[in-house]
CSV table of N, CA and C in Angstrom, one decimal:
chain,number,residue,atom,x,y,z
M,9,UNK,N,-16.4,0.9,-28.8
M,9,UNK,CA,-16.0,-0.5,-29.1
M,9,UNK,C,-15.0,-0.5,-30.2
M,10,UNK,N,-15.0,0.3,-31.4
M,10,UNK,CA,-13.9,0.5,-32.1
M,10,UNK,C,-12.5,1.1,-31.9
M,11,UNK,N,-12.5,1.8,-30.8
M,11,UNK,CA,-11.2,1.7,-30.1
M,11,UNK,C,-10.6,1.3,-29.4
M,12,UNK,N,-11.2,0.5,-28.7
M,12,UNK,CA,-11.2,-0.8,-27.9
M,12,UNK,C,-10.5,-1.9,-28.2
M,13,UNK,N,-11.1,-2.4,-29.2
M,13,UNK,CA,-10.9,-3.4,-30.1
M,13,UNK,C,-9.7,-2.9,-30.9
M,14,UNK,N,-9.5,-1.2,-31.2
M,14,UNK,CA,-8.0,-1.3,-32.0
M,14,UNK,C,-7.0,-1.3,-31.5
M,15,UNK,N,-7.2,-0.8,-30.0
M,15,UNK,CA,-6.4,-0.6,-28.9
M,15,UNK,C,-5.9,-1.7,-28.6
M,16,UNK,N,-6.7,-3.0,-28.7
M,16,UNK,CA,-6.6,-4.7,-28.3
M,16,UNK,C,-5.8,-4.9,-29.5
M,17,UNK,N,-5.9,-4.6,-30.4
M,17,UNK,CA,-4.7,-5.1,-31.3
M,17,UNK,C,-3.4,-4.4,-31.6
M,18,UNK,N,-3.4,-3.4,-30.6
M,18,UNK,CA,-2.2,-2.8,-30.6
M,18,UNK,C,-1.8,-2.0,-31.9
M,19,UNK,N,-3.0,-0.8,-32.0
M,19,UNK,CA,-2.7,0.0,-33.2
M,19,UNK,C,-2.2,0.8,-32.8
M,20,UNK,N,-1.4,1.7,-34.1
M,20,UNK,CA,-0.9,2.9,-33.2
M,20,UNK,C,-1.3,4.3,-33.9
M,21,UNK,N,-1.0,4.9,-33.4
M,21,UNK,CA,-1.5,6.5,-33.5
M,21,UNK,C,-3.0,6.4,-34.2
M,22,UNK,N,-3.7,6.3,-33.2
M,22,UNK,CA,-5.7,6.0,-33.2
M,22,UNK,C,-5.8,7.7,-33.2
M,23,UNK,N,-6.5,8.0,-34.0
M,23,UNK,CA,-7.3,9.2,-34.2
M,23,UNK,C,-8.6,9.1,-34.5
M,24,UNK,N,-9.1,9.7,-33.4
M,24,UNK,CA,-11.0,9.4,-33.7
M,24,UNK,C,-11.5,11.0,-34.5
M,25,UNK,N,-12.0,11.1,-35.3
M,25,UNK,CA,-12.4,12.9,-35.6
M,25,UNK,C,-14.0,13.1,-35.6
M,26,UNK,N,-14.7,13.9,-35.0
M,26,UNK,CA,-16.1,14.1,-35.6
M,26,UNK,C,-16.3,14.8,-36.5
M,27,UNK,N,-17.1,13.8,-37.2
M,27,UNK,CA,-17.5,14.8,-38.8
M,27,UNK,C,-18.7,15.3,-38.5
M,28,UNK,N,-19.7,15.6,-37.5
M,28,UNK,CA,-20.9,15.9,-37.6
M,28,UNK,C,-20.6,17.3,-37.7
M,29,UNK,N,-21.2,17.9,-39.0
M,29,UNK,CA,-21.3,19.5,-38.9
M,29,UNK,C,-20.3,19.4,-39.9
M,30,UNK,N,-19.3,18.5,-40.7
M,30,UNK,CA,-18.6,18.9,-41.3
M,30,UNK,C,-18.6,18.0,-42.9
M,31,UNK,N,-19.4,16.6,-42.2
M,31,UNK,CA,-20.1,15.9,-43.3
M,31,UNK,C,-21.1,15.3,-43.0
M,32,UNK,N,-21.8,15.1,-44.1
M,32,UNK,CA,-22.9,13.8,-43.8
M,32,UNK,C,-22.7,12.3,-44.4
M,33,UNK,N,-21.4,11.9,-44.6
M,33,UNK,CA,-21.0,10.9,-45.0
M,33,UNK,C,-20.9,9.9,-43.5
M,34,UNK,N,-20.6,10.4,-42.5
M,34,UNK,CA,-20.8,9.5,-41.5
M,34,UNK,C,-20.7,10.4,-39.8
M,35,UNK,N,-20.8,9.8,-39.2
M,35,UNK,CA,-20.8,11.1,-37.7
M,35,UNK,C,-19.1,10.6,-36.6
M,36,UNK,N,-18.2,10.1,-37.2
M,36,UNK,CA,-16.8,9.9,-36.8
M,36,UNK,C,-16.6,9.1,-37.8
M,37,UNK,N,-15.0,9.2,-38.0
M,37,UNK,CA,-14.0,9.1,-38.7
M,37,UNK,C,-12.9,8.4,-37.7
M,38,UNK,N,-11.9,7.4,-38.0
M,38,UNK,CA,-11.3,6.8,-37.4
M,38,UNK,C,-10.2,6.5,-37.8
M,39,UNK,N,-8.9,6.8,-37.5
M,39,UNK,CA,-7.8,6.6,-38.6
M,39,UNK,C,-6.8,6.0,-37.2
M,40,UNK,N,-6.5,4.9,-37.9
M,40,UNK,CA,-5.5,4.2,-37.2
M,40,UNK,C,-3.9,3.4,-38.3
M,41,UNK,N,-3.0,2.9,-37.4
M,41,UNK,CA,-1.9,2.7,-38.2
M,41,UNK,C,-2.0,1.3,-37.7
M,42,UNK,N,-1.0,0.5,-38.1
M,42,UNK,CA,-0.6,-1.1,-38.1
M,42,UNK,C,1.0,-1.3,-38.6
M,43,UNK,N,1.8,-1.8,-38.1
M,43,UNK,CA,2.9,-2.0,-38.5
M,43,UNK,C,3.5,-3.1,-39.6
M,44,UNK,N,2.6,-3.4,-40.3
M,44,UNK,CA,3.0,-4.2,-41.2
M,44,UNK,C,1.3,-4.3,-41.8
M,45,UNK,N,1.4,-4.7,-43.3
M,45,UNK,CA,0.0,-5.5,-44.2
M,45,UNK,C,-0.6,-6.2,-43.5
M,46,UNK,N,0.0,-7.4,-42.2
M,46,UNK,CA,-0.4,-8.2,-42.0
M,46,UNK,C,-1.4,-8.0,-40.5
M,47,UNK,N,-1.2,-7.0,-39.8
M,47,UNK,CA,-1.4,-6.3,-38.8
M,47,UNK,C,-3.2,-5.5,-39.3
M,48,UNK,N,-2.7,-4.4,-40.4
M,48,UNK,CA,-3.8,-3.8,-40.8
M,48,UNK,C,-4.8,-5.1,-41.5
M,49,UNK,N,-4.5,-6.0,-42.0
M,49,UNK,CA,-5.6,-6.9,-42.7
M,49,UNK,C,-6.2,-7.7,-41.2
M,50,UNK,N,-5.7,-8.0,-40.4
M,50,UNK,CA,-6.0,-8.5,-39.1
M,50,UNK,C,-7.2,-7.7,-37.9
M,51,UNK,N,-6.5,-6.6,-37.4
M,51,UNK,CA,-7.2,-5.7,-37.1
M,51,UNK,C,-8.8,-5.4,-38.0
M,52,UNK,N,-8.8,-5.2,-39.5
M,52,UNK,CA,-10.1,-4.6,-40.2
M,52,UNK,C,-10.7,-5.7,-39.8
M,53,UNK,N,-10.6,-7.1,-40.0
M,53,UNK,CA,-11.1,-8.5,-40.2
M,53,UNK,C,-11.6,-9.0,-38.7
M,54,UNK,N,-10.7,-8.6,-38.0
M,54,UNK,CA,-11.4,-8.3,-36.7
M,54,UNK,C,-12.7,-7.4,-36.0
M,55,UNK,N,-12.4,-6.4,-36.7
M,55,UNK,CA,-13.2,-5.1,-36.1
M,55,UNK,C,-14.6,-5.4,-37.0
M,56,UNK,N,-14.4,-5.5,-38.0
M,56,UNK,CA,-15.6,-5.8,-39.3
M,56,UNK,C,-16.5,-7.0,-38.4
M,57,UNK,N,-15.4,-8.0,-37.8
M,57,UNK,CA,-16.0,-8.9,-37.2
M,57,UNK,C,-16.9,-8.5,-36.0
M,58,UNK,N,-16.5,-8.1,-35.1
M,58,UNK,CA,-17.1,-7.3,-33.6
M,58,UNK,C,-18.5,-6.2,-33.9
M,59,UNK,N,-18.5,-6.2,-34.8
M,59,UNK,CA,-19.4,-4.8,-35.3
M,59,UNK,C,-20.3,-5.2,-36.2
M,60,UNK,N,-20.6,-6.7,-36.1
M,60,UNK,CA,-21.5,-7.8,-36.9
M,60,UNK,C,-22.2,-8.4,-35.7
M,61,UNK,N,-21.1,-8.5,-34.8
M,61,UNK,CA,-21.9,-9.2,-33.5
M,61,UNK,C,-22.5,-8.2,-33.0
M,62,UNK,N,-22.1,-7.2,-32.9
M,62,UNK,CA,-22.9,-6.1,-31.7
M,62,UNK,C,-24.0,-5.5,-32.5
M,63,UNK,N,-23.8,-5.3,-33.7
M,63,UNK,CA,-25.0,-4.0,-34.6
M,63,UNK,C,-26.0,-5.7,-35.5
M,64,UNK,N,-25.2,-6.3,-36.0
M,64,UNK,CA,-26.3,-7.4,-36.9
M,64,UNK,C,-26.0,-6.9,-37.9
M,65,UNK,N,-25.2,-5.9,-38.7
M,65,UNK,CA,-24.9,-5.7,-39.7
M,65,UNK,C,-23.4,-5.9,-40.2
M,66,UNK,N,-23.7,-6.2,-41.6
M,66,UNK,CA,-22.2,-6.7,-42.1
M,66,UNK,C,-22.0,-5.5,-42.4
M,67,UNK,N,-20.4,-4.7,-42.4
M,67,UNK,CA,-20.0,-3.8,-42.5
M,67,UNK,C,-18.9,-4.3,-44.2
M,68,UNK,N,-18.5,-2.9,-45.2
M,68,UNK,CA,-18.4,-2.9,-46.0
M,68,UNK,C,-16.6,-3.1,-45.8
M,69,UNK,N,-16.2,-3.5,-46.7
M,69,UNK,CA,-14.4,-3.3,-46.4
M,69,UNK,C,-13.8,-3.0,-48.1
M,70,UNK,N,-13.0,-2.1,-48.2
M,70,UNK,CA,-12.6,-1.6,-49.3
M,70,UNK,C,-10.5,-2.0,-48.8
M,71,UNK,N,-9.8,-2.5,-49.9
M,71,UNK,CA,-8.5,-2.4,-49.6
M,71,UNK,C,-7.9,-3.8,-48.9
M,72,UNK,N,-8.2,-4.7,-48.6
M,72,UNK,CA,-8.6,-5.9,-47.6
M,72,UNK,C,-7.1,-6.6,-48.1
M,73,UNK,N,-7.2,-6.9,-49.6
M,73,UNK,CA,-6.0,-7.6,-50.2
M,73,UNK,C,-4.7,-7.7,-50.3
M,74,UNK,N,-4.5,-5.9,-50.1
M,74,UNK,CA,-3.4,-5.4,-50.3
M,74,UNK,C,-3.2,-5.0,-49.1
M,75,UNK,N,-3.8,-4.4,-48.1
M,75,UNK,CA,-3.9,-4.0,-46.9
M,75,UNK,C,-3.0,-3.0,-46.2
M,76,UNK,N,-2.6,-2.2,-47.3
M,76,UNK,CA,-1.8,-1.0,-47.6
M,76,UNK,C,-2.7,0.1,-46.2
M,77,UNK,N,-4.0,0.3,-47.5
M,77,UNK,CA,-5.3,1.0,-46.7
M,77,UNK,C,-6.1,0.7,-46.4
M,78,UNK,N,-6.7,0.3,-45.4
M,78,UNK,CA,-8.0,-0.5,-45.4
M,78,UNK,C,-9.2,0.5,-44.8
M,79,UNK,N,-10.5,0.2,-45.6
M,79,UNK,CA,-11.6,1.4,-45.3
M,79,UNK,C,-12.4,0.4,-45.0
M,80,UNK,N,-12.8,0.7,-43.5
M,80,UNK,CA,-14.0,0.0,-43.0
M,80,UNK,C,-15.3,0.7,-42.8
M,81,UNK,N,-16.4,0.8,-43.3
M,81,UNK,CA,-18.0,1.7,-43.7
M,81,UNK,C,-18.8,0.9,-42.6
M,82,UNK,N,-18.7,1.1,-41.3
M,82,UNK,CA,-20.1,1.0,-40.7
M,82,UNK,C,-21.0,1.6,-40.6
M,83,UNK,N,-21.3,2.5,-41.2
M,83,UNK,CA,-22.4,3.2,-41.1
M,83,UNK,C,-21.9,4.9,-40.5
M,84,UNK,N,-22.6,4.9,-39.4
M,84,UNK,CA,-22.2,6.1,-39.0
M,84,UNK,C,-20.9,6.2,-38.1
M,85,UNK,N,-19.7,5.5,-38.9
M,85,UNK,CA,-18.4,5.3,-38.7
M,85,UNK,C,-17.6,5.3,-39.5
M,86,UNK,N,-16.7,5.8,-39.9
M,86,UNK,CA,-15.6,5.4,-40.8
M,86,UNK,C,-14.5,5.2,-40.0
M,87,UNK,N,-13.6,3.7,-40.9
M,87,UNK,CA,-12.7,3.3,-39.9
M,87,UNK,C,-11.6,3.5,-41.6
M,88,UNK,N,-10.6,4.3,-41.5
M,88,UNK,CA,-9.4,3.8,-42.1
M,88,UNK,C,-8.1,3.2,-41.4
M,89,UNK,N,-7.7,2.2,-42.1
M,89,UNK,CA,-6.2,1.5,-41.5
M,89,UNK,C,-5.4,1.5,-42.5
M,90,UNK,N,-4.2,1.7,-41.9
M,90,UNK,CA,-3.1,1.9,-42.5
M,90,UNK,C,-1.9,1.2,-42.4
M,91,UNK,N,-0.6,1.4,-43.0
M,91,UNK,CA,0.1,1.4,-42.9
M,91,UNK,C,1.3,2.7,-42.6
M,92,UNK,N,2.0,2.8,-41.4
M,92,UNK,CA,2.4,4.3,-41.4
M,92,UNK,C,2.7,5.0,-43.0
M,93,UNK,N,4.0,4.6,-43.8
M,93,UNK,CA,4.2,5.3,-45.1
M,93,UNK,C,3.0,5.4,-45.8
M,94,UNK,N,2.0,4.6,-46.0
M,94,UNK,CA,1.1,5.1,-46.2
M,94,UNK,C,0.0,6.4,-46.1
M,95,UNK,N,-0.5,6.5,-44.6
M,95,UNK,CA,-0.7,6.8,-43.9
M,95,UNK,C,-0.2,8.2,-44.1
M,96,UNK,N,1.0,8.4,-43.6
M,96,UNK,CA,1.5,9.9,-43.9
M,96,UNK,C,1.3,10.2,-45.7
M,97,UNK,N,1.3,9.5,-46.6
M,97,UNK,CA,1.2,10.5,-47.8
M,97,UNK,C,0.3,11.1,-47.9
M,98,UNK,N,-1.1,10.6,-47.1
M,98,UNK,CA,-2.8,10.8,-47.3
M,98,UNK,C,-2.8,11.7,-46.7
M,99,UNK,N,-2.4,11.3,-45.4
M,99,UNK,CA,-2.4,12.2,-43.6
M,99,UNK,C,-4.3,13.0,-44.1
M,100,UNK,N,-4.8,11.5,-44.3
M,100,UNK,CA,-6.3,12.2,-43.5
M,100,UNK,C,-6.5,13.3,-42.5
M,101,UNK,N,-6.4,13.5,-41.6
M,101,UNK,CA,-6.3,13.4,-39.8
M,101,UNK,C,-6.2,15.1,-40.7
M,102,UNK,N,-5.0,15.9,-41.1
M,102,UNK,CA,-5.3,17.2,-41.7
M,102,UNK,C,-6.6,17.9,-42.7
M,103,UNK,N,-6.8,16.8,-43.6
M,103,UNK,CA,-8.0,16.8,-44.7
M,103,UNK,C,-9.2,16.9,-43.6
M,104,UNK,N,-9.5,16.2,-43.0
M,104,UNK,CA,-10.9,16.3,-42.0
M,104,UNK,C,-10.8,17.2,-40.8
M,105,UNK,N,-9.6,17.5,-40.6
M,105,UNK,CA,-9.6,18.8,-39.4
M,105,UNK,C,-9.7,19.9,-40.1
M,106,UNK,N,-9.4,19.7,-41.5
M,106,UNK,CA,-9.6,21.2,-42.1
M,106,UNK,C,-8.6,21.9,-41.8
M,107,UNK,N,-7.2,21.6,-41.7
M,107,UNK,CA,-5.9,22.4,-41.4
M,107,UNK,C,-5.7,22.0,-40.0
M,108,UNK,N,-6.6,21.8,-39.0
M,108,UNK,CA,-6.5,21.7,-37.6
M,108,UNK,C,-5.6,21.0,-36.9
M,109,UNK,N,-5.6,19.8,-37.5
M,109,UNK,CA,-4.5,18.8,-37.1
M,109,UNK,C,-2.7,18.9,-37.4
M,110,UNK,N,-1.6,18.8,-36.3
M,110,UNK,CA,-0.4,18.5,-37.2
M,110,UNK,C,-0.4,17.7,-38.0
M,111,UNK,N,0.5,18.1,-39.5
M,111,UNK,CA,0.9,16.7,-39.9
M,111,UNK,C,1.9,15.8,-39.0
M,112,UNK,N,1.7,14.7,-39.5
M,112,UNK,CA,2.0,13.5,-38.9
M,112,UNK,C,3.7,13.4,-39.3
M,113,UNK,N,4.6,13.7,-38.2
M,113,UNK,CA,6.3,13.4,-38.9
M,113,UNK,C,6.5,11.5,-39.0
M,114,UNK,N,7.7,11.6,-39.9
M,114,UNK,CA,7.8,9.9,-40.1
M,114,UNK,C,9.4,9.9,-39.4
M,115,UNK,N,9.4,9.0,-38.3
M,115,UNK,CA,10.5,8.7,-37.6
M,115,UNK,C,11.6,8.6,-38.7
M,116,UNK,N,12.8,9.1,-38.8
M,116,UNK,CA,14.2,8.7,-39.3
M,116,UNK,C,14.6,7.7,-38.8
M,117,UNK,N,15.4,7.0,-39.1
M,117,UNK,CA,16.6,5.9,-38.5
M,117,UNK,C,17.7,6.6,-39.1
């Protein structure tokens, strides 16, 4: 349902990771991008939303205002959103693969 729903908003570069065996902070990790603040604040507000109707729980949101990064805590989910420049300075997606992942290149113009 969470990629679904990010897919329906047209996020880009969705990376799902499993953390089981690597944390017990949650059992997937979810890093997605948004093309503008207003994109990522829409999407979380959304998704936060869908995942209240389906589970009955309100899910936690960290980042909401500035919507740079947004950290969505459902439980045995982690959702981050981003913004690309963002996004690449953190480049999660490496930190949780443990080296595994490329980093992420930022298009030139």
């Amino acid at each position: 349902m969470v990629l679904q729903s990010l897919d329906d908003d047209q996020a880009v570069e969705t990376v799902s990771i499993p953390l089981a065996g690597k944390s017990s902070i949650a059992d997937h990790m979810v890093i997605a991008s948004g093309r503008s603040t207003r994109q990522v604040a829409s999407m979380a507000t959304k998704l936060a939303d869908k995942i209240k109707q389906m589970t009955g729980r309100a899910v936690r949101i960290e980042g909401l205002p500035t919507a740079d990064w947004v950290l969505i805590d459902a439980g045995d989910i982690i959702v981050h959103l981003f913004r690309p420049e963002v996004r690449s300075f953190y480049n999660l997606e490496r930190m949780w693969n443990f080296g595994d992942a490329p980093a992420p290149t930022m298009a030139q113009a």
